[in-house]
mmCIF file with all atom_site columns, C-alpha atoms in Angstrom:
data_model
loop_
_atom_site.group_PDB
_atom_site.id
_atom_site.type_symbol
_atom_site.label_atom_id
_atom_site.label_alt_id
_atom_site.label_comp_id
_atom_site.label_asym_id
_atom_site.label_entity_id
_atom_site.label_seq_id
_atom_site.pdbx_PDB_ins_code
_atom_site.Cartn_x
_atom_site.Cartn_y
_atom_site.Cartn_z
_atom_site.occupancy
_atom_site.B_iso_or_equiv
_atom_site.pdbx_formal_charge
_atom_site.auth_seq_id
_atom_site.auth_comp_id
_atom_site.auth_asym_id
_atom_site.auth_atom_id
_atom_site.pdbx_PDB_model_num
ATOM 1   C CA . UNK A 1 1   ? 166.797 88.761  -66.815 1.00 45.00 ? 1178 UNK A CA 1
ATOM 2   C CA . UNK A 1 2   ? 163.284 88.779  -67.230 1.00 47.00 ? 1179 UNK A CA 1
ATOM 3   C CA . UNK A 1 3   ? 161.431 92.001  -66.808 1.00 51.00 ? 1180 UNK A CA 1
ATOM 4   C CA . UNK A 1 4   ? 158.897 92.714  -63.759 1.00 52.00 ? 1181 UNK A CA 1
ATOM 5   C CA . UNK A 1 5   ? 155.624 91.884  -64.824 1.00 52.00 ? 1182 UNK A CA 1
ATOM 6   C CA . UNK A 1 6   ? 153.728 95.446  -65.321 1.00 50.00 ? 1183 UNK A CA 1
ATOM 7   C CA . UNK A 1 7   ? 150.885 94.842  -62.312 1.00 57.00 ? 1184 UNK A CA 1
ATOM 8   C CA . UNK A 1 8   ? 153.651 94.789  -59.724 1.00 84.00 ? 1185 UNK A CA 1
ATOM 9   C CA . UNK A 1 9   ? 155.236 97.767  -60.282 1.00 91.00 ? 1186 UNK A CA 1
ATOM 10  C CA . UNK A 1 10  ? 156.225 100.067 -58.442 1.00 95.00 ? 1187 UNK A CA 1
ATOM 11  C CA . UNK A 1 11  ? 158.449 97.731  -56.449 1.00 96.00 ? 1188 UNK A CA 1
ATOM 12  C CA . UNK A 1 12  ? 158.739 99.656  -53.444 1.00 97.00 ? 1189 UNK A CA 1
ATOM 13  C CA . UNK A 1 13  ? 161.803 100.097 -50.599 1.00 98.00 ? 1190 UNK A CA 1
ATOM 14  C CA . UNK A 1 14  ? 162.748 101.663 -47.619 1.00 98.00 ? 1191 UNK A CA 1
ATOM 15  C CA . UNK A 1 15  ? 165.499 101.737 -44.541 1.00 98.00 ? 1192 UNK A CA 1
ATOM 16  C CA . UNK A 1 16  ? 164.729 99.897  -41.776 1.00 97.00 ? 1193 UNK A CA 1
ATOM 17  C CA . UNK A 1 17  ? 162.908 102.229 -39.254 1.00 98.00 ? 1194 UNK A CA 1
ATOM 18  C CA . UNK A 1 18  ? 160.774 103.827 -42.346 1.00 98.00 ? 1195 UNK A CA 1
ATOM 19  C CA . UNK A 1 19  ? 161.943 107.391 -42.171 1.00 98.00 ? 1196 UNK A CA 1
ATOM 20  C CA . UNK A 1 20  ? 163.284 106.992 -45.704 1.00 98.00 ? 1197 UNK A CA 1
ATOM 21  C CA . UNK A 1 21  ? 160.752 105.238 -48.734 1.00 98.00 ? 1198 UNK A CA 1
ATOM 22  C CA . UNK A 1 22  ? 161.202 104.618 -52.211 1.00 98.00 ? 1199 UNK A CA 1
ATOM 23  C CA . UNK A 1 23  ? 159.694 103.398 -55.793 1.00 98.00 ? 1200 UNK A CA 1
ATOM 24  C CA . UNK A 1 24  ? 160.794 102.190 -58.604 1.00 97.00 ? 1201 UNK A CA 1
ATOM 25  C CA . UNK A 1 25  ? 158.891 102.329 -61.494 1.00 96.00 ? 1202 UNK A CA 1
ATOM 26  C CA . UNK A 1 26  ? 160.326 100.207 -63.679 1.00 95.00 ? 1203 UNK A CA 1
ATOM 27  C CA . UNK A 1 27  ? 162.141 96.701  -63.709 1.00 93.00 ? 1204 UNK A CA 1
ATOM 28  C CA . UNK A 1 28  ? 165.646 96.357  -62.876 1.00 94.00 ? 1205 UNK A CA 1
ATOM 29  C CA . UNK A 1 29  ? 168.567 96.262  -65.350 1.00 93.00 ? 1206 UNK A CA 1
ATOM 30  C CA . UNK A 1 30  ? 170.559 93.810  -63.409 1.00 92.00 ? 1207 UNK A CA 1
ATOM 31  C CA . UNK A 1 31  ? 170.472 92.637  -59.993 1.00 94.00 ? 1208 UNK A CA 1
ATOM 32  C CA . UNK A 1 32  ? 173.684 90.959  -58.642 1.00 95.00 ? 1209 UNK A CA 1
ATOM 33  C CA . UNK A 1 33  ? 174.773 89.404  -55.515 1.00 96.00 ? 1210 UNK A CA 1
ATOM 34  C CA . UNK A 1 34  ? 178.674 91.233  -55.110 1.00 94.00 ? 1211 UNK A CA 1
ATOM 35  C CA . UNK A 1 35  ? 181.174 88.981  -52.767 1.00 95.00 ? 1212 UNK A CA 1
ATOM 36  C CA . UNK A 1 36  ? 183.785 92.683  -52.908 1.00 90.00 ? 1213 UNK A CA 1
ATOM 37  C CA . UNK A 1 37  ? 185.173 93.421  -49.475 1.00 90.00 ? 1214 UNK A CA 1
ATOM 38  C CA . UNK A 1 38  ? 183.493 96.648  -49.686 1.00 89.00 ? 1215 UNK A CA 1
ATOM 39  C CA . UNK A 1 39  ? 179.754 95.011  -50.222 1.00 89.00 ? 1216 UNK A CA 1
ATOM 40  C CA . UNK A 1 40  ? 180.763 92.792  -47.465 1.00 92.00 ? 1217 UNK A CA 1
ATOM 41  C CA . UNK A 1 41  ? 181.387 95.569  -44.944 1.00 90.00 ? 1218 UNK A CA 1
ATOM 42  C CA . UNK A 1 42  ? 178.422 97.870  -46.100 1.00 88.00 ? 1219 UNK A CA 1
ATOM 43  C CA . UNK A 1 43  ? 175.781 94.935  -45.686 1.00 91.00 ? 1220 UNK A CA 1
ATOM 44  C CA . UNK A 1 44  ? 177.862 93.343  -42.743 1.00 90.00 ? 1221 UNK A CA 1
ATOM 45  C CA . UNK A 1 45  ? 177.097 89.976  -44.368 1.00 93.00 ? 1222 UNK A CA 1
ATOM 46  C CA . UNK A 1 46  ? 178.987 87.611  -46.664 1.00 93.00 ? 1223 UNK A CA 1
ATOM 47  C CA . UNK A 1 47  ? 177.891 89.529  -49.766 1.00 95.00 ? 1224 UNK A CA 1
ATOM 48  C CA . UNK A 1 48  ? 175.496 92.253  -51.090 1.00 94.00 ? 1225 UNK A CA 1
ATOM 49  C CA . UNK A 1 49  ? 172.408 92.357  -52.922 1.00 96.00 ? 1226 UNK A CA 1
ATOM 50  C CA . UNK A 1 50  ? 172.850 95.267  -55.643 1.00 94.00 ? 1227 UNK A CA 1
ATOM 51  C CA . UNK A 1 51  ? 169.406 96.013  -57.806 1.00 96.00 ? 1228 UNK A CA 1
ATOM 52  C CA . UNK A 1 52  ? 170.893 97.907  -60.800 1.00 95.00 ? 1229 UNK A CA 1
ATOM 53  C CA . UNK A 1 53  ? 167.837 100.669 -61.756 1.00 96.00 ? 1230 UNK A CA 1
ATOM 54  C CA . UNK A 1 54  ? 168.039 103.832 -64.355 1.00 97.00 ? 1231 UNK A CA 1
ATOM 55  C CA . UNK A 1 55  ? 168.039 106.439 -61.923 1.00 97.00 ? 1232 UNK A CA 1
ATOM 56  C CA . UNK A 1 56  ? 164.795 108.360 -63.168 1.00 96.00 ? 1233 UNK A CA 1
ATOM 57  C CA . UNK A 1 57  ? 163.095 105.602 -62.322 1.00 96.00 ? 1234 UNK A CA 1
ATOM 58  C CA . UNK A 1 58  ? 163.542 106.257 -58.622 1.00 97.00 ? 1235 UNK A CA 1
ATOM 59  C CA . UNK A 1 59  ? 161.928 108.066 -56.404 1.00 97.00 ? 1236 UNK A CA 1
ATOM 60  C CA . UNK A 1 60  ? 161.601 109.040 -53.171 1.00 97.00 ? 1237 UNK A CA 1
ATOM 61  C CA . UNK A 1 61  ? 158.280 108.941 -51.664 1.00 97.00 ? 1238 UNK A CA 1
ATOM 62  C CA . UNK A 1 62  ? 159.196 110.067 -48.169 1.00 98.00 ? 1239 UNK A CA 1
ATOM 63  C CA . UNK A 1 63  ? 162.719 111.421 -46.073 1.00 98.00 ? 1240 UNK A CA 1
ATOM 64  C CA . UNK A 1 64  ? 165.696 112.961 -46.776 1.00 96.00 ? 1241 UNK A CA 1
ATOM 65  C CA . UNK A 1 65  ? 168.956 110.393 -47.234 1.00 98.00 ? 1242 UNK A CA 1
ATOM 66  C CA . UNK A 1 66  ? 172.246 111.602 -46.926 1.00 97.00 ? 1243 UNK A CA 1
ATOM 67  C CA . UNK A 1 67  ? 175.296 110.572 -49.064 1.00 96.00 ? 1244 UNK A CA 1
ATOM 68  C CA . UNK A 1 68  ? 179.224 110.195 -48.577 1.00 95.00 ? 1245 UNK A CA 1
ATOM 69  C CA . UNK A 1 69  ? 181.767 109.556 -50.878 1.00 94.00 ? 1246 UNK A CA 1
ATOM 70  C CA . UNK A 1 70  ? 184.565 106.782 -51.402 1.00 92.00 ? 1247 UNK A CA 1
ATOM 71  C CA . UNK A 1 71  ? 186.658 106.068 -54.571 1.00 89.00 ? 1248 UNK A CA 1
ATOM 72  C CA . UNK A 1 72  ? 186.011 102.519 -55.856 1.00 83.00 ? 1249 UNK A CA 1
ATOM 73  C CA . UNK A 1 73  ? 188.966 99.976  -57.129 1.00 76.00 ? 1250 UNK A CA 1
ATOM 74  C CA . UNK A 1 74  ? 188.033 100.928 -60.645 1.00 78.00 ? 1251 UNK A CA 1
ATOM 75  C CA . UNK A 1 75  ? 188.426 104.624 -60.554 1.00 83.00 ? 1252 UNK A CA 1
ATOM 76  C CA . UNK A 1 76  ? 185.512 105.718 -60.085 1.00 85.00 ? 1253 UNK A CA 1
ATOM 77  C CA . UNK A 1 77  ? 183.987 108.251 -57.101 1.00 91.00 ? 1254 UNK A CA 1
ATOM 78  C CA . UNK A 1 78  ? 180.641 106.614 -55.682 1.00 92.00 ? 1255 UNK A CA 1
ATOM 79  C CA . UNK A 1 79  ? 177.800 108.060 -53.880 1.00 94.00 ? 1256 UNK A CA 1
ATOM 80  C CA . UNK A 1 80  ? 176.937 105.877 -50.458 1.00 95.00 ? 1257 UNK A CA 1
ATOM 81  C CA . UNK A 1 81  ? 172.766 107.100 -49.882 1.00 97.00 ? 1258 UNK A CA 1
ATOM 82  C CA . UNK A 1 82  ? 171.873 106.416 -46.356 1.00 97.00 ? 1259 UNK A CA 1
ATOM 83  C CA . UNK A 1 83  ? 168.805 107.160 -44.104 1.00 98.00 ? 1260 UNK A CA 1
ATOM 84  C CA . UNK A 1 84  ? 169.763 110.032 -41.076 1.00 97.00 ? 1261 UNK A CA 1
ATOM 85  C CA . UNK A 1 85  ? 167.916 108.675 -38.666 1.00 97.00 ? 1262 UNK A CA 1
ATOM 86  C CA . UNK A 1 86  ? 169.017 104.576 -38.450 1.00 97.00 ? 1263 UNK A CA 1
ATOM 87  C CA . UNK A 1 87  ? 171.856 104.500 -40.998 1.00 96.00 ? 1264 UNK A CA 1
ATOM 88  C CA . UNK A 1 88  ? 170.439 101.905 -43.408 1.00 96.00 ? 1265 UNK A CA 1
ATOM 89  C CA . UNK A 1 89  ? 172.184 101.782 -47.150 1.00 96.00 ? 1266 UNK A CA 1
ATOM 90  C CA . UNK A 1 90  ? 169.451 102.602 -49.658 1.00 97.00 ? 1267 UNK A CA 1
ATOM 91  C CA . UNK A 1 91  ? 171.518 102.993 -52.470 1.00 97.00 ? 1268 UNK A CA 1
ATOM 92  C CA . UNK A 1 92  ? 175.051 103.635 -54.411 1.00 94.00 ? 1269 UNK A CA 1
ATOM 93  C CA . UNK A 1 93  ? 175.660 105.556 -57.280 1.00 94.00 ? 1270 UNK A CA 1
ATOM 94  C CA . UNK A 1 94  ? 178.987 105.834 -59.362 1.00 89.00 ? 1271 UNK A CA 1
ATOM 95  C CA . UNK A 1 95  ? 179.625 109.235 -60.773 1.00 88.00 ? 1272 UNK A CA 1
ATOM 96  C CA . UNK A 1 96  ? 181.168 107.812 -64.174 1.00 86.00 ? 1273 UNK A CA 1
ATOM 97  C CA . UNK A 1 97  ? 177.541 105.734 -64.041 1.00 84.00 ? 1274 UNK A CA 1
ATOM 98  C CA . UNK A 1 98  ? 175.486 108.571 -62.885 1.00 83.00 ? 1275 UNK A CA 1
ATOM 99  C CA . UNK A 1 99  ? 172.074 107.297 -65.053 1.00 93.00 ? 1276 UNK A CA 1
ATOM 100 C CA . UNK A 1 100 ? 172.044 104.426 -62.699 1.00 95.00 ? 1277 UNK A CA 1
ATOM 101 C CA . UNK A 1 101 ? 171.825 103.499 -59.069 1.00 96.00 ? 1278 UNK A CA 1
ATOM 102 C CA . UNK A 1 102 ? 172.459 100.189 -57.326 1.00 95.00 ? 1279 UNK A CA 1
ATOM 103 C CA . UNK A 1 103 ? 169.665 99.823  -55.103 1.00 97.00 ? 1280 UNK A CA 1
ATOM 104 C CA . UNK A 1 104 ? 170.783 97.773  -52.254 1.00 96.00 ? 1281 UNK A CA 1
ATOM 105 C CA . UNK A 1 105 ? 168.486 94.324  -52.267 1.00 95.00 ? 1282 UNK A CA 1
ATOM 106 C CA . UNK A 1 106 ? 167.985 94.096  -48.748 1.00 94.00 ? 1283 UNK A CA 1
ATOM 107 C CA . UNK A 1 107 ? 165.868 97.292  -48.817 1.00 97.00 ? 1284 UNK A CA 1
ATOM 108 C CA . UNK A 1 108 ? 163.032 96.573  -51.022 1.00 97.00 ? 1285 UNK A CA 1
ATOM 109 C CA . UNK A 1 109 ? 159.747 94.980  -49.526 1.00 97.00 ? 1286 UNK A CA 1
ATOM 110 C CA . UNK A 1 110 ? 159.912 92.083  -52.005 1.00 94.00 ? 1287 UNK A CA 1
ATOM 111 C CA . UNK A 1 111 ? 163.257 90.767  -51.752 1.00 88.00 ? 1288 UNK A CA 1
ATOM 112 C CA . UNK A 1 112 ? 164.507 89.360  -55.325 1.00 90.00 ? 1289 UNK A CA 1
ATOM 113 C CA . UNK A 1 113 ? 165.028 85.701  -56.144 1.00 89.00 ? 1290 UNK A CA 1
ATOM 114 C CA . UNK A 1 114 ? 168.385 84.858  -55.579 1.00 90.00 ? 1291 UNK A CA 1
ATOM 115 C CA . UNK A 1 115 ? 168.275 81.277  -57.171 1.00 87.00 ? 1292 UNK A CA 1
ATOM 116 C CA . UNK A 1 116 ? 169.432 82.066  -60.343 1.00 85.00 ? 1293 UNK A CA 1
ATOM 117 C CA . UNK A 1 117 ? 171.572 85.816  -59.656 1.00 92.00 ? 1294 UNK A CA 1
ATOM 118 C CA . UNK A 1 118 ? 174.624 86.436  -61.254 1.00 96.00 ? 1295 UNK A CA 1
ATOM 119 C CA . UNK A 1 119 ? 177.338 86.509  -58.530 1.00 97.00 ? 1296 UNK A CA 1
ATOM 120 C CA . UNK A 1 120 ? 180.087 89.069  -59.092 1.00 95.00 ? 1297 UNK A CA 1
ATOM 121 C CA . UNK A 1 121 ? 183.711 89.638  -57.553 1.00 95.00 ? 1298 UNK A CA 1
ATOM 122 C CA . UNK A 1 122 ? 183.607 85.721  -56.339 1.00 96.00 ? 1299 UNK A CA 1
ATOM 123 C CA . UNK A 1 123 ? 187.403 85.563  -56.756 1.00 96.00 ? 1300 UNK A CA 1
ATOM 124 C CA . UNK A 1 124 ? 186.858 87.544  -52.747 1.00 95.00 ? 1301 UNK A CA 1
ATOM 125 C CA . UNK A 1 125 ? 184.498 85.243  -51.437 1.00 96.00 ? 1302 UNK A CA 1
ATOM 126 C CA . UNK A 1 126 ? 184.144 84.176  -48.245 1.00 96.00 ? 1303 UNK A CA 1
ATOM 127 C CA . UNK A 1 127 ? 185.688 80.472  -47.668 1.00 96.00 ? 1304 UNK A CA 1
ATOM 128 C CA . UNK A 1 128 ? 181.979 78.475  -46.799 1.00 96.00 ? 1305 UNK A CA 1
ATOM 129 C CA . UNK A 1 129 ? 179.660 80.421  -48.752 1.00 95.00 ? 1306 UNK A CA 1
ATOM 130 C CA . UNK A 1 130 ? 178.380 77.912  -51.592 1.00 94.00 ? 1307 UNK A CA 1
ATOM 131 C CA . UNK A 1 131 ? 177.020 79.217  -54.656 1.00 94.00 ? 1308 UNK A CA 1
ATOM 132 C CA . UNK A 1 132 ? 173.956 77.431  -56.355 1.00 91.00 ? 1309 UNK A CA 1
ATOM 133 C CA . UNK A 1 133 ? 174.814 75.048  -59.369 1.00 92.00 ? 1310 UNK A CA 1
ATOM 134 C CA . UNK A 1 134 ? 174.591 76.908  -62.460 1.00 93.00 ? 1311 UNK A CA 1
ATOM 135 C CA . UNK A 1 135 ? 174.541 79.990  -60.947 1.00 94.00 ? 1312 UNK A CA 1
ATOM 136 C CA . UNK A 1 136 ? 176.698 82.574  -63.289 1.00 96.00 ? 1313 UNK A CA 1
ATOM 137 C CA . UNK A 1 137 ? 179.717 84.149  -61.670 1.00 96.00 ? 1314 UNK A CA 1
ATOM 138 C CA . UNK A 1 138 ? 182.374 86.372  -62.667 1.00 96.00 ? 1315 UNK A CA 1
ATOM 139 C CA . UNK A 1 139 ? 185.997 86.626  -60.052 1.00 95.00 ? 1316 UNK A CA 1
ATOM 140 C CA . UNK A 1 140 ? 185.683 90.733  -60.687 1.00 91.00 ? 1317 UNK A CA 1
ATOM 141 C CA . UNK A 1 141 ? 183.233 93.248  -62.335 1.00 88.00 ? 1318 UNK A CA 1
ATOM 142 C CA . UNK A 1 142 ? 181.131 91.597  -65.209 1.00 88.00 ? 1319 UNK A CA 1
ATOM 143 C CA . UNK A 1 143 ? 181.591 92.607  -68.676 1.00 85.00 ? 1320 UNK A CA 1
ATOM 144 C CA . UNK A 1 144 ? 179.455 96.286  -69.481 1.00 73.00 ? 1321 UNK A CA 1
#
């Protein structure tokens, strides 16, 4: 992936009625688009955009999000952040990957290019959604 060029960083985020706003201050690790049931229901869409970020690189520039818990297919216990006031999905965090957060896509003011993302958990994709050619996919997690 290449790296965010300097002069536009901080990429900056927030939920959708602005209570909660973010910045990251450095270019993201990964950024997939996930096709899991659980993406699906969180972003009520066909898939979700996850920004994968070292979580000092974070920070909250204004409001308080909340956080519940669920246990993921892979063992792990992950951290749902949330604005109070409208509900919007800022970001996940797995406690066995606490140094990074998946930022979910559809919160940051610049959406990322999605022309070349690697799509993950395809092998639960919805029947209709077509994937770009050459676009790199994996049926479950990809490799660490």
């Amino acid at each position: 992936m290449t790296k965010t060029p300097p002069e536009t960083l901080p990429l900056t985020g927030g939920c959708q009625c602005g209570a909660c706003r973010y910045e990251l201050w450095d270019a993201p690790e990964a950024i997939y688009c996930c096709h899991c049931s659980e993406c699906r229901k969180q972003s009520a869409s066909a898939f979700g955009i996850s920004v994968i970020v070292r979580a000092e690189t974070m920070q909250m520039v204004r409001g308080s999000p909340r956080s519940w818990m669920r246990s993921t297919v892979t063992g792990d216990q992950l951290d749902c952040w949330f604005c109070r006031d409208c509900g919007s999905r800022l970001w996940h965090q797995g406690r066995k990957t606490a140094g990074f957060r998946s930022v979910k896509g559809g919160t940051l003011d610049r959406p990322p290019d999605l022309s070349q993302i690697v799509h993950i958990h395809t092998d639960s994709m919805l029947t209709g959604v077509i994937l770009p050619d050459g676009v790199v996919t994996f049926p479950g997690e990809p490799p660490d």
